[in-house]
Amino acid sequence: MAPLRAPLEIEFDYTRSLGPVLSRFMTALADRRILGARGADGRVHAPPFEYDPVSAEPPGELIEVGPGGTVVSWSWMPEPLAGQPLAAPFAWALIRLDGADTAMLHAVDAGSAAAMRTGLRVRPRWSATRTGSIRDIACFEPAEGRGGRAVAEAPDEGAPAEVTAGMTITPVRLHYMHTASPGESSYLRGLAEHRLLGQRCGVCGQVYIPPRGTCPADGVPTQEEVELPGSGTVTTFCVVNVGYPGQRVTPPYVAAAVLLDGADIAFQHLVLGCDPGEVRMGMRVRAVWGESGTISHFAPAGEPDAPYEDYARYL
Ligand SMILES: [Zn+2]
């Protein structure tokens, strides 16, 4: 049977404090100025360093560089992705701004790959909106001519009354096709039928669920399929008290390592259906199936706790 494939989307915002140096760098961008920092060895870094790579000291006064610069290296982006600086094909380039000794990464709107070259003179195309972020530079463009593509100048909406950049949010979005291994594929097909399918190693006899296709102890393929019951024992657990965007269960709740009866490895799942304070090591639980053919969570089975010796070697 063919392995299963499915698209996976992972999306989150990475929020960080800019700190004193990059806050000044970003605030200056809103004023359409690009700042660098002179290091202890006399070299000018743009963007500015937060700590001197030679002396480890924070930079002193930041100095203005550019705005013109020279492409020192580049790579063509034939099919831009959502959220990138330009919707039309462009170049990612390392640009050494005039007055700087290091290069910064940005997009170059050259119109075509044929118009890109190392040594190309470029200048920033400023964004109409000024927010105190790297996006205040919409992109760079060839300083001489337009690289064969007419681009309208963005109208300037004027400098904002005050920009004090303190935080920056970097949206992260990953989109890819995941192909499950043959072992995982039968495990997933089993879930759709509310069956729990693991695999037993032919050498050591250990049962793995979800199956990985090989035994990590012996390094041999595992082929014997084993159906396990939906009952098991909590080996360890933690109470989740921290909320986050998109969370489906309201804290506090319990994430536990559940050792299914007959398995030799515990897997992570939720334990719901009782007060988090009642969950304990050795607690007997049973799978509660969700509507989509997956285990929604585990719930207390109402049986006496498993003796510690039964699960001690799986901790
Ligand atoms: Zn083995």
Short mmCIF file of N, CA and C in Angstrom, two decimals, residues 74 76 89-91 108-117 146-149:
data_model
loop_
_atom_site.label_atom_id
_atom_site.label_comp_id
_atom_site.label_asym_id
_atom_site.label_seq_id
_atom_site.Cartn_x
_atom_site.Cartn_y
_atom_site.Cartn_z
N TRP A 74 24.45 37.33 -4.80
CA TRP A 74 22.99 37.33 -4.97
C TRP A 74 22.50 35.97 -5.42
N TRP A 76 18.78 34.34 -7.34
CA TRP A 76 17.52 34.74 -7.98
C TRP A 76 16.35 33.98 -7.37
N PRO A 89 9.27 38.13 -9.53
CA PRO A 89 10.61 37.55 -9.34
C PRO A 89 11.65 38.63 -8.98
N PHE A 90 12.52 38.31 -8.04
CA PHE A 90 13.51 39.30 -7.58
C PHE A 90 14.76 38.56 -7.13
N ALA A 91 15.77 39.31 -6.71
CA ALA A 91 17.00 38.71 -6.21
C ALA A 91 17.13 38.96 -4.72
N VAL A 108 16.44 42.75 -4.22
CA VAL A 108 16.74 43.69 -5.31
C VAL A 108 15.73 43.45 -6.42
N ASP A 109 15.01 44.52 -6.79
CA ASP A 109 14.05 44.43 -7.89
C ASP A 109 14.76 44.83 -9.18
N ALA A 110 15.34 43.83 -9.84
CA ALA A 110 16.13 44.11 -11.04
C ALA A 110 15.33 43.84 -12.31
N GLY A 111 14.14 43.28 -12.16
CA GLY A 111 13.32 42.99 -13.34
C GLY A 111 13.58 41.61 -13.91
N SER A 112 14.85 41.22 -14.03
CA SER A 112 15.15 39.88 -14.54
C SER A 112 16.52 39.45 -14.01
N ALA A 113 16.74 38.15 -14.00
CA ALA A 113 18.02 37.63 -13.52
C ALA A 113 19.17 38.14 -14.38
N ALA A 114 18.88 38.37 -15.68
CA ALA A 114 19.93 38.83 -16.59
C ALA A 114 20.42 40.22 -16.20
N ALA A 115 19.57 40.98 -15.50
CA ALA A 115 19.96 42.34 -15.11
C ALA A 115 20.72 42.35 -13.79
N MET A 116 20.81 41.19 -13.13
CA MET A 116 21.51 41.11 -11.84
C MET A 116 22.97 40.76 -12.09
N ARG A 117 23.85 41.32 -11.31
CA ARG A 117 25.26 40.90 -11.36
C ARG A 117 25.95 41.36 -10.09
N ARG A 146 16.40 50.98 -14.90
CA ARG A 146 15.39 50.25 -14.14
C ARG A 146 15.47 48.76 -14.37
N GLY A 147 16.57 48.31 -14.98
CA GLY A 147 16.67 46.87 -15.21
C GLY A 147 15.58 46.36 -16.12
N GLY A 148 15.07 47.22 -16.99
CA GLY A 148 14.08 46.79 -17.97
C GLY A 148 12.66 46.79 -17.46
N ARG A 149 12.44 47.28 -16.24
CA ARG A 149 11.08 47.19 -15.70
C ARG A 149 10.73 48.53 -15.06
#
